[in-house]
PDB file of C-alpha atoms in Angstrom:
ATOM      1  CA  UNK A 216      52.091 -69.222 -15.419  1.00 63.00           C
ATOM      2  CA  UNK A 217      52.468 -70.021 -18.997  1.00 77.00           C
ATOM      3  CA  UNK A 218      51.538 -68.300 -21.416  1.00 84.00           C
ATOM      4  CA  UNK A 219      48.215 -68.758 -22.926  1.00 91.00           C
ATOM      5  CA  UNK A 220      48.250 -68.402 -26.841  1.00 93.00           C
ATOM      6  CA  UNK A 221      44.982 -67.485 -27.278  1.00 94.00           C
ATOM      7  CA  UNK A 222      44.735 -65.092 -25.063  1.00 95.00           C
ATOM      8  CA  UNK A 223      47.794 -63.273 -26.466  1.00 96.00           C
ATOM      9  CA  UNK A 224      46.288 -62.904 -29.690  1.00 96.00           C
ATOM     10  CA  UNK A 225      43.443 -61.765 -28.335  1.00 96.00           C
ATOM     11  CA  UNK A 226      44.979 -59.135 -26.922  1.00 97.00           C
ATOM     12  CA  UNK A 227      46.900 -58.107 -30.368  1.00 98.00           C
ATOM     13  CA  UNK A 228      43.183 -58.093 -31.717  1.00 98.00           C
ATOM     14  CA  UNK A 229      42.338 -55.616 -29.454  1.00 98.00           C
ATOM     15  CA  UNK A 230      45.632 -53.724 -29.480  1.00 98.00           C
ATOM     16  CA  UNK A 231      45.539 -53.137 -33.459  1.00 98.00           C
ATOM     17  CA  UNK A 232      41.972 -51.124 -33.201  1.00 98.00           C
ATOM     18  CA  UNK A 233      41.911 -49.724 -30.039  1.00 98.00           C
ATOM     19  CA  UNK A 234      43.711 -46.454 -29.865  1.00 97.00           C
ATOM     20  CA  UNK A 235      47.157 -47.342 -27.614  1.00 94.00           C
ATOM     21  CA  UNK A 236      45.984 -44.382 -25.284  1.00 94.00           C
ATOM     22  CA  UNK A 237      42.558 -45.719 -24.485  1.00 96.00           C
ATOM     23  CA  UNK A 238      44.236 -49.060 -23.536  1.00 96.00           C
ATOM     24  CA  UNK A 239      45.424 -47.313 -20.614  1.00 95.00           C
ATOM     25  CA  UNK A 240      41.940 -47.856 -19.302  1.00 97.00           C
ATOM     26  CA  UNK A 241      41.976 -51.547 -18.809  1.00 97.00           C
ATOM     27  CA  UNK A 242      43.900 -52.660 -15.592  1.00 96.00           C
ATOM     28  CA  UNK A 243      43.418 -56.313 -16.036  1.00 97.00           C
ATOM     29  CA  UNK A 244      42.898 -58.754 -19.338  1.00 96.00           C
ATOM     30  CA  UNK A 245      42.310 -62.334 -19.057  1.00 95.00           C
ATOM     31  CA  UNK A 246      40.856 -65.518 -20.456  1.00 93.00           C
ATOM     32  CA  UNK A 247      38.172 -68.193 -18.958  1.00 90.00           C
ATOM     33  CA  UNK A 248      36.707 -70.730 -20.181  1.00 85.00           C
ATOM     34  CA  UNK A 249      33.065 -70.602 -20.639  1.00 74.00           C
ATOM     35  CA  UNK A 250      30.635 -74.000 -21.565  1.00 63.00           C
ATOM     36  CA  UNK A 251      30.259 -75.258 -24.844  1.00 58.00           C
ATOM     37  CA  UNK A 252      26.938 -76.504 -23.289  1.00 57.00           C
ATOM     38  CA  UNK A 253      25.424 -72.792 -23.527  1.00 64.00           C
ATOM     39  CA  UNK A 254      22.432 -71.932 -25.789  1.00 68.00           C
ATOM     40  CA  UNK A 255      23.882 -67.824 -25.254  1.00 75.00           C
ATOM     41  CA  UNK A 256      27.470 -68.612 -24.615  1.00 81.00           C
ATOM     42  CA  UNK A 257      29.617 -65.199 -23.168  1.00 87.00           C
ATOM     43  CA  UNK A 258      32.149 -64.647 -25.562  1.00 91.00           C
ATOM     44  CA  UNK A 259      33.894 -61.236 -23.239  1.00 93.00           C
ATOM     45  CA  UNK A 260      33.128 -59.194 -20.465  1.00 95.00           C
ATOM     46  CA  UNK A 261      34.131 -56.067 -18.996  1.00 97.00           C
ATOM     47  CA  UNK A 262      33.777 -55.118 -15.699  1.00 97.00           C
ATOM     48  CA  UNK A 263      34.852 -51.727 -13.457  1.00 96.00           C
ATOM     49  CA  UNK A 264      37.558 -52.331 -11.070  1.00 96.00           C
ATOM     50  CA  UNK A 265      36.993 -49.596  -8.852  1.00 95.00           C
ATOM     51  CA  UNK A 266      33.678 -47.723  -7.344  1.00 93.00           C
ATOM     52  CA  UNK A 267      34.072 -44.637 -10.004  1.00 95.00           C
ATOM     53  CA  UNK A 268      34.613 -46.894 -13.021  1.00 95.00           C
ATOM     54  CA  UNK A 269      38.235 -45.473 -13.965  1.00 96.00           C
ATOM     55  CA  UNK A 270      39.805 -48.611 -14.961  1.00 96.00           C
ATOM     56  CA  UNK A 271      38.040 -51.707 -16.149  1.00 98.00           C
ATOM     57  CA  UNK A 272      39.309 -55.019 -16.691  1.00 98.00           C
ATOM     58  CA  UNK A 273      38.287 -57.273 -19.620  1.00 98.00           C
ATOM     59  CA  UNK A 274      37.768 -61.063 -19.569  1.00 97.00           C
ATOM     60  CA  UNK A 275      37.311 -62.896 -22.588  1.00 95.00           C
ATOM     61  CA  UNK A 276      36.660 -66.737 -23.772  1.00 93.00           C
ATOM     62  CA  UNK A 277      39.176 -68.591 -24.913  1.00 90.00           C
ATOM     63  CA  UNK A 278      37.144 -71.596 -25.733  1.00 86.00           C
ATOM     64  CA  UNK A 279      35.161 -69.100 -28.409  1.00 82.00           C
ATOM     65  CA  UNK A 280      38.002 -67.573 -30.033  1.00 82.00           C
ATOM     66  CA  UNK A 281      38.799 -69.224 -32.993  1.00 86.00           C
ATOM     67  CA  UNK A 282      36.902 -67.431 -35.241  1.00 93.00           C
ATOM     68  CA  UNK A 283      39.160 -64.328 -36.160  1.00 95.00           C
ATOM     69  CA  UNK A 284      36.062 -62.163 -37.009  1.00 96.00           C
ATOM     70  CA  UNK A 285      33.754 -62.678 -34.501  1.00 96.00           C
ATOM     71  CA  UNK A 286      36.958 -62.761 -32.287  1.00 96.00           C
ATOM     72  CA  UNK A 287      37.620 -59.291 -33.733  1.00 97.00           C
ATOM     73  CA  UNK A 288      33.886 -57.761 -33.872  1.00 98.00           C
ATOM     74  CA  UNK A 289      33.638 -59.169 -29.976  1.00 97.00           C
ATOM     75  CA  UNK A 290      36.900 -57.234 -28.459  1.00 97.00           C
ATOM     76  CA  UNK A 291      35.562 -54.070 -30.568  1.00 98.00           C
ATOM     77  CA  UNK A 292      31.897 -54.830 -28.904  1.00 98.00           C
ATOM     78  CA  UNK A 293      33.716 -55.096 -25.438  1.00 98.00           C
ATOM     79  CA  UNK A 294      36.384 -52.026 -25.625  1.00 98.00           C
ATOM     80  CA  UNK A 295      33.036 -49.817 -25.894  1.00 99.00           C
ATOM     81  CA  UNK A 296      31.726 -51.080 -23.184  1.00 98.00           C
ATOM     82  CA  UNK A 297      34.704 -49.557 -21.460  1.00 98.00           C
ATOM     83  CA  UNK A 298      34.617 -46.449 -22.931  1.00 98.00           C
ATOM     84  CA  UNK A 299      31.080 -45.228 -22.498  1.00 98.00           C
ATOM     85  CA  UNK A 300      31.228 -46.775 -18.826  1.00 98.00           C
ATOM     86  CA  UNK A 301      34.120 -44.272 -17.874  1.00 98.00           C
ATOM     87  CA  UNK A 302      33.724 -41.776 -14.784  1.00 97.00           C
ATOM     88  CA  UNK A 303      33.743 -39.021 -17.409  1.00 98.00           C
ATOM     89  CA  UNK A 304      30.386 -40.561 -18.828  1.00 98.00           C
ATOM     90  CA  UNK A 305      28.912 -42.252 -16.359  1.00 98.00           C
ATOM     91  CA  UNK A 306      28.312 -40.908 -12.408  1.00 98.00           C
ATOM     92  CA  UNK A 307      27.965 -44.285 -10.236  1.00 98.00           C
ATOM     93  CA  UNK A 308      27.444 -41.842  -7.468  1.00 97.00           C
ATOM     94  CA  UNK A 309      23.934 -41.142  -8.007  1.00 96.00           C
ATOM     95  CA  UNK A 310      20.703 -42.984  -7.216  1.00 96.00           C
ATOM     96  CA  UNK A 311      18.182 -43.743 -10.192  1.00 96.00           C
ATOM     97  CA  UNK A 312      15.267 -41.229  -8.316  1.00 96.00           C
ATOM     98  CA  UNK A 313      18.164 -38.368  -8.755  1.00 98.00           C
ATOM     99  CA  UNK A 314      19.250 -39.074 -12.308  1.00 97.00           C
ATOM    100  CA  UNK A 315      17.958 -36.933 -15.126  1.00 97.00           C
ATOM    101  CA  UNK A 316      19.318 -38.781 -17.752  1.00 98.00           C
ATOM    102  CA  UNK A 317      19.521 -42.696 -17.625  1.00 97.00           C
ATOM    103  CA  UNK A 318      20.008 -44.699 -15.326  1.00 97.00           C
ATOM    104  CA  UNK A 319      21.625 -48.159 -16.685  1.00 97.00           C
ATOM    105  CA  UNK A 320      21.527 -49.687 -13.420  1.00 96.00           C
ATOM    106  CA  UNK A 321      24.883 -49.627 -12.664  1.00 96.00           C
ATOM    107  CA  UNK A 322      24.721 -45.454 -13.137  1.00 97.00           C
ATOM    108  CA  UNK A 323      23.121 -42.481 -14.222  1.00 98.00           C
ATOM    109  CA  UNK A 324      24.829 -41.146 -18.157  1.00 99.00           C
ATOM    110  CA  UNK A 325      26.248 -37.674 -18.237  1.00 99.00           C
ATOM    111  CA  UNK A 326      24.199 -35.024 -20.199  1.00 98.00           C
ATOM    112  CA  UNK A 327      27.044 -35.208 -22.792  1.00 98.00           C
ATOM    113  CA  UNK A 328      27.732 -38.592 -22.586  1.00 98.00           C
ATOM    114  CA  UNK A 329      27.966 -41.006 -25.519  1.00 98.00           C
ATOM    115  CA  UNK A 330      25.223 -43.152 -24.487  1.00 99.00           C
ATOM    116  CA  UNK A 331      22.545 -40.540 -23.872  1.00 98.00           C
ATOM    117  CA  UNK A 332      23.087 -39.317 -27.146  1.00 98.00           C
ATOM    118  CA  UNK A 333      22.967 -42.223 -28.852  1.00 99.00           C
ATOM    119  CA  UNK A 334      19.580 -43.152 -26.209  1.00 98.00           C
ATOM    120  CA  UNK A 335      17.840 -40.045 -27.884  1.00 98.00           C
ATOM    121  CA  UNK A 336      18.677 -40.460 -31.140  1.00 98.00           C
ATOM    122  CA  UNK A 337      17.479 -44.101 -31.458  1.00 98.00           C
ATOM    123  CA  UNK A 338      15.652 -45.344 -28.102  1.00 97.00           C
ATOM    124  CA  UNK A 339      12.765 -42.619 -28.298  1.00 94.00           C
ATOM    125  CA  UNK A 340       8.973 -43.432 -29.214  1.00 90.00           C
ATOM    126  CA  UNK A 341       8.768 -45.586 -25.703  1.00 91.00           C
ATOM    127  CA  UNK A 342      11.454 -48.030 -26.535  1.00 94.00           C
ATOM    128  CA  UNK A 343      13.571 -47.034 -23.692  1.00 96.00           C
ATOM    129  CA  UNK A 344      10.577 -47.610 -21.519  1.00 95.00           C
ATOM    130  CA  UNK A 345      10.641 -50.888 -22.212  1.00 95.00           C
ATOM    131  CA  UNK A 346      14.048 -51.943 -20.875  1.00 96.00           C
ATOM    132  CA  UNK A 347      14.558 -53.169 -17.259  1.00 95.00           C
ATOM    133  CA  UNK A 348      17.873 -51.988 -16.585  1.00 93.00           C
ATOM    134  CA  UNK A 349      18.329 -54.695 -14.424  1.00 92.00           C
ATOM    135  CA  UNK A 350      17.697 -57.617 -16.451  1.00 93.00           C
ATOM    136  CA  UNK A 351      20.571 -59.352 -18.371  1.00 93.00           C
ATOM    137  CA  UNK A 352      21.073 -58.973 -21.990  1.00 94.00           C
ATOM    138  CA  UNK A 353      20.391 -61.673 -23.868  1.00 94.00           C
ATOM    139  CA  UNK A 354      18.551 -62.374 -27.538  1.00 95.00           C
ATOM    140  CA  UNK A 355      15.494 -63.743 -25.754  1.00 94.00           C
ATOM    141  CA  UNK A 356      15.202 -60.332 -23.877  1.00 96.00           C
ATOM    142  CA  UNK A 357      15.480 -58.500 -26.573  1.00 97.00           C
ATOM    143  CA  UNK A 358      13.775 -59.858 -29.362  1.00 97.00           C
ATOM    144  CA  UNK A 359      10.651 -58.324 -28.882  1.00 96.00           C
ATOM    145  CA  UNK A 360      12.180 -54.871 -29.406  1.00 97.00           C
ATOM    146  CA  UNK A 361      13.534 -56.518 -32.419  1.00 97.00           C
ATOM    147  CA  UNK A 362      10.888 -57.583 -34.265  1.00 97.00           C
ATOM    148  CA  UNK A 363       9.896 -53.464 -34.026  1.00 95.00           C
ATOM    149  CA  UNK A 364      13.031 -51.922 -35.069  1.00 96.00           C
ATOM    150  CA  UNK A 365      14.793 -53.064 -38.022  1.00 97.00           C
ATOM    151  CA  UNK A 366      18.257 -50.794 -36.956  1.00 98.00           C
ATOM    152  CA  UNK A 367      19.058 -53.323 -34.429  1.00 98.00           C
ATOM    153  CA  UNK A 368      21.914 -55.291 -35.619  1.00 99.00           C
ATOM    154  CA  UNK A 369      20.145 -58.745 -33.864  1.00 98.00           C
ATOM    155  CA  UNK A 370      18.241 -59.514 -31.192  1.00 98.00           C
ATOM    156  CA  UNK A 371      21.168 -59.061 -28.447  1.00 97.00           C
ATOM    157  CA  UNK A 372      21.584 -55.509 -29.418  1.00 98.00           C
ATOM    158  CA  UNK A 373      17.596 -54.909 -28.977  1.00 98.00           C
ATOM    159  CA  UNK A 374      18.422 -56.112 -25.405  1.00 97.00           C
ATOM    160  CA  UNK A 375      19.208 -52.355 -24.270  1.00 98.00           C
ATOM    161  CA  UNK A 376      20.958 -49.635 -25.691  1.00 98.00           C
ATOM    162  CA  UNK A 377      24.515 -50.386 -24.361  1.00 98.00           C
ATOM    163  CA  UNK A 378      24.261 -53.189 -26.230  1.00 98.00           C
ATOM    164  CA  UNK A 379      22.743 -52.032 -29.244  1.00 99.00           C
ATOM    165  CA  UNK A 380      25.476 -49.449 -29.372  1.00 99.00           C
ATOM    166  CA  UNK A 381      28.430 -52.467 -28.562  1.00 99.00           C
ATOM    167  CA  UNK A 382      27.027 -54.303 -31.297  1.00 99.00           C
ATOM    168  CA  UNK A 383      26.442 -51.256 -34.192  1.00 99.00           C
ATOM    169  CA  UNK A 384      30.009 -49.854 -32.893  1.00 99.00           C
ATOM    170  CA  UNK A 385      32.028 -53.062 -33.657  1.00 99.00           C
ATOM    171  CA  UNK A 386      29.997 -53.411 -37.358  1.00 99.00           C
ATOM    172  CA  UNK A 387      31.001 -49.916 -37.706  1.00 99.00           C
ATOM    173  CA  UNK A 388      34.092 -49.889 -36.676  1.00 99.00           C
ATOM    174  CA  UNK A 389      34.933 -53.594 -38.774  1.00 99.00           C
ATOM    175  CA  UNK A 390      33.178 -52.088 -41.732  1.00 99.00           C
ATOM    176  CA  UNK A 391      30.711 -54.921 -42.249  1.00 99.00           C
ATOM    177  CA  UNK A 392      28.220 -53.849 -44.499  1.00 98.00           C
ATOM    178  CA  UNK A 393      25.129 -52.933 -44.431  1.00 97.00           C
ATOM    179  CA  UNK A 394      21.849 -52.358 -46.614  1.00 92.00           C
ATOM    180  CA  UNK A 395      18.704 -51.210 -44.618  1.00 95.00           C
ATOM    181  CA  UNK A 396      18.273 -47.432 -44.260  1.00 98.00           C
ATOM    182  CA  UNK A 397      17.435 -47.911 -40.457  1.00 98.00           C
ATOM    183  CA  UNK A 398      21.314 -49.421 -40.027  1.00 98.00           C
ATOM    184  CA  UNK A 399      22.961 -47.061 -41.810  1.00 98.00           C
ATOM    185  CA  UNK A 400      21.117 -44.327 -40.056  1.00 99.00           C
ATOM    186  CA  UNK A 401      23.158 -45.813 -37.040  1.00 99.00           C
ATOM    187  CA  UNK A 402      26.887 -45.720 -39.227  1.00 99.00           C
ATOM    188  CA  UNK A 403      26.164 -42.410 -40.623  1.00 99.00           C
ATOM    189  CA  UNK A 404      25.480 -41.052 -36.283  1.00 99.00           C
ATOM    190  CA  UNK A 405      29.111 -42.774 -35.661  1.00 99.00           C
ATOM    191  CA  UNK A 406      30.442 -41.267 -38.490  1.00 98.00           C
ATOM    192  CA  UNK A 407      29.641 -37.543 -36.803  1.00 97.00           C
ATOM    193  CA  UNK A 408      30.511 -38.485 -33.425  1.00 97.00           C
ATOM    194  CA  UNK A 409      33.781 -37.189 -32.817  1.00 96.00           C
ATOM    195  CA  UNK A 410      36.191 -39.730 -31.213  1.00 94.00           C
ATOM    196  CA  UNK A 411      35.446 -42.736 -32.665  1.00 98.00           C
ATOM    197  CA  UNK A 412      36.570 -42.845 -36.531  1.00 98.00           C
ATOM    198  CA  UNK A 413      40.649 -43.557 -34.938  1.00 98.00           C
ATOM    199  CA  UNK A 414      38.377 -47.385 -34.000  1.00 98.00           C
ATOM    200  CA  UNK A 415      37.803 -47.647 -37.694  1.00 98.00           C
ATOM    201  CA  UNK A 416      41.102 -46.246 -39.355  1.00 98.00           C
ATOM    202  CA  UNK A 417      43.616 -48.344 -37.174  1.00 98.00           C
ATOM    203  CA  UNK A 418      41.230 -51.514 -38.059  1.00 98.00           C
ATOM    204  CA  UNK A 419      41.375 -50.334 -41.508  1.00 98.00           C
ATOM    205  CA  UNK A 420      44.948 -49.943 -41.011  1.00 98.00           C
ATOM    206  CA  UNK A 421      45.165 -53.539 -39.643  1.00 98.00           C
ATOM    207  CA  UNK A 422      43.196 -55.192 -42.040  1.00 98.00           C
ATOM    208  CA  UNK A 423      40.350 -56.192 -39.345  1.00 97.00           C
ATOM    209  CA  UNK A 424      37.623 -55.345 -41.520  1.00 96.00           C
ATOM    210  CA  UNK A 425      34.680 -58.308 -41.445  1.00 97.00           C
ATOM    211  CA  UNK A 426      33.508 -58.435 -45.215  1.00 96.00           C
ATOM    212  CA  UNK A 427      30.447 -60.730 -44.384  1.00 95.00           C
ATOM    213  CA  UNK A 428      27.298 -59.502 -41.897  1.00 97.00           C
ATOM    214  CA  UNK A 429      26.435 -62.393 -39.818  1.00 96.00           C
ATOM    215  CA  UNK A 430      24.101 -60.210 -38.068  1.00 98.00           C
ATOM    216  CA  UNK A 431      20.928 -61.741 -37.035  1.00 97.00           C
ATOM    217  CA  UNK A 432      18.253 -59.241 -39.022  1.00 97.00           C
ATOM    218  CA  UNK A 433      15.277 -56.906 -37.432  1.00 98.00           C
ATOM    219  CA  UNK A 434      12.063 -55.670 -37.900  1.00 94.00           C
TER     220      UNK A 434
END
């Protein structure tokens, strides 16, 4: 077929953060078009492409990618997705009675894994145990978490914690700034976790960075 602008720069977006290595973990990228009739429209998703979750393929909205920085901030949101879903942090294998951990409903999270540190560092005091893994994310889910916790960048990310990390991850990695204590608490975690400042140099690098936070505030 022909090809589809849009799509290709969406794909140099992604290219120009993403280290070229990690890339290797998406199989398949490719565009839809989504309803301008949505209150909650998708802008990307990822999903696995095998039973493990070793390669992933990434779909993404051409109808909502004009804007080049929430074009940006949403392929950064997405790419995580892929990461912390990998094999190597995630066991699909397991049932939710067996995992020690947390189960996301799709798996249960390595000891070591990304996700379960960053689900003890900010999802104690009960606020895990208020997420149905099940339930899909959305700003009306999670606004009641929200209104509790002013580190979530917006209601979406309150939804559950892959989200709130998709959504702090892409701020961090796009350096849009922040002000409350609670937020940076979040940069300053991704700033120790090994792995992750390569996101924010080749953006830097790039000239990706998002000067203005459009982030719907919390708490």
């Amino acid at each position: 077929g022909e090809e589809d602008p849009d799509l290709i720069n969406a794909w140099e977006v992604l290219a120009s953060v993403a280290p070229a290595g990690q890339l290797a973990d998406l199989a398949l990228f490719g565009g839809f078009s989504g309803s301008a009739a949505d209150d909650e429209p998708t802008l990307a998703f990822v999903n696995t492409l095998d039973d493990e979750g070793s390669v992933f393929q990434m779909s993404v909205n051409l109808g909502e990618s004009a804007d080049p920085d929430e074009l940006a901030l949403t392929m950064v949101h997405e790419f995580s997705h892929v990461f912390t879903g990998l094999s190597t942090q995630l066991d699909r294998s397991l049932e939710p009675d067996e995992c020690d951990t947390y189960d996301n409903g799709e798996g249960c999270y390595l000891a070591d894994s990304l996700m379960f540190g960053w689900i003890e560092e900010f999802w104690g005091n009960g606020l895990i145990d208020r997420v149905d893994p099940d339930a899909e994310a959305g700003a009306s889910v999670g606004q009641a978490l929200c209104d509790l916790d002013p580190g979530f960048f917006g209601p979406y990310a309150a939804s559950n914690p892959e989200e709130d990390f998709a959504e702090t991850f892409s701020a961090w990695t796009l350096d849009v700034p922040v002000t409350s204590p609670e937020r940076q608490a979040r940069y300053d975690w991704l700033d120790g976790t090994p792995g992750l400042a390569e996101f924010r140099d080749r953006a830097r690098e790039a000239e990706r960075s998002v000067d203005t936070n459009t982030f719907e505030t919390c708490g």
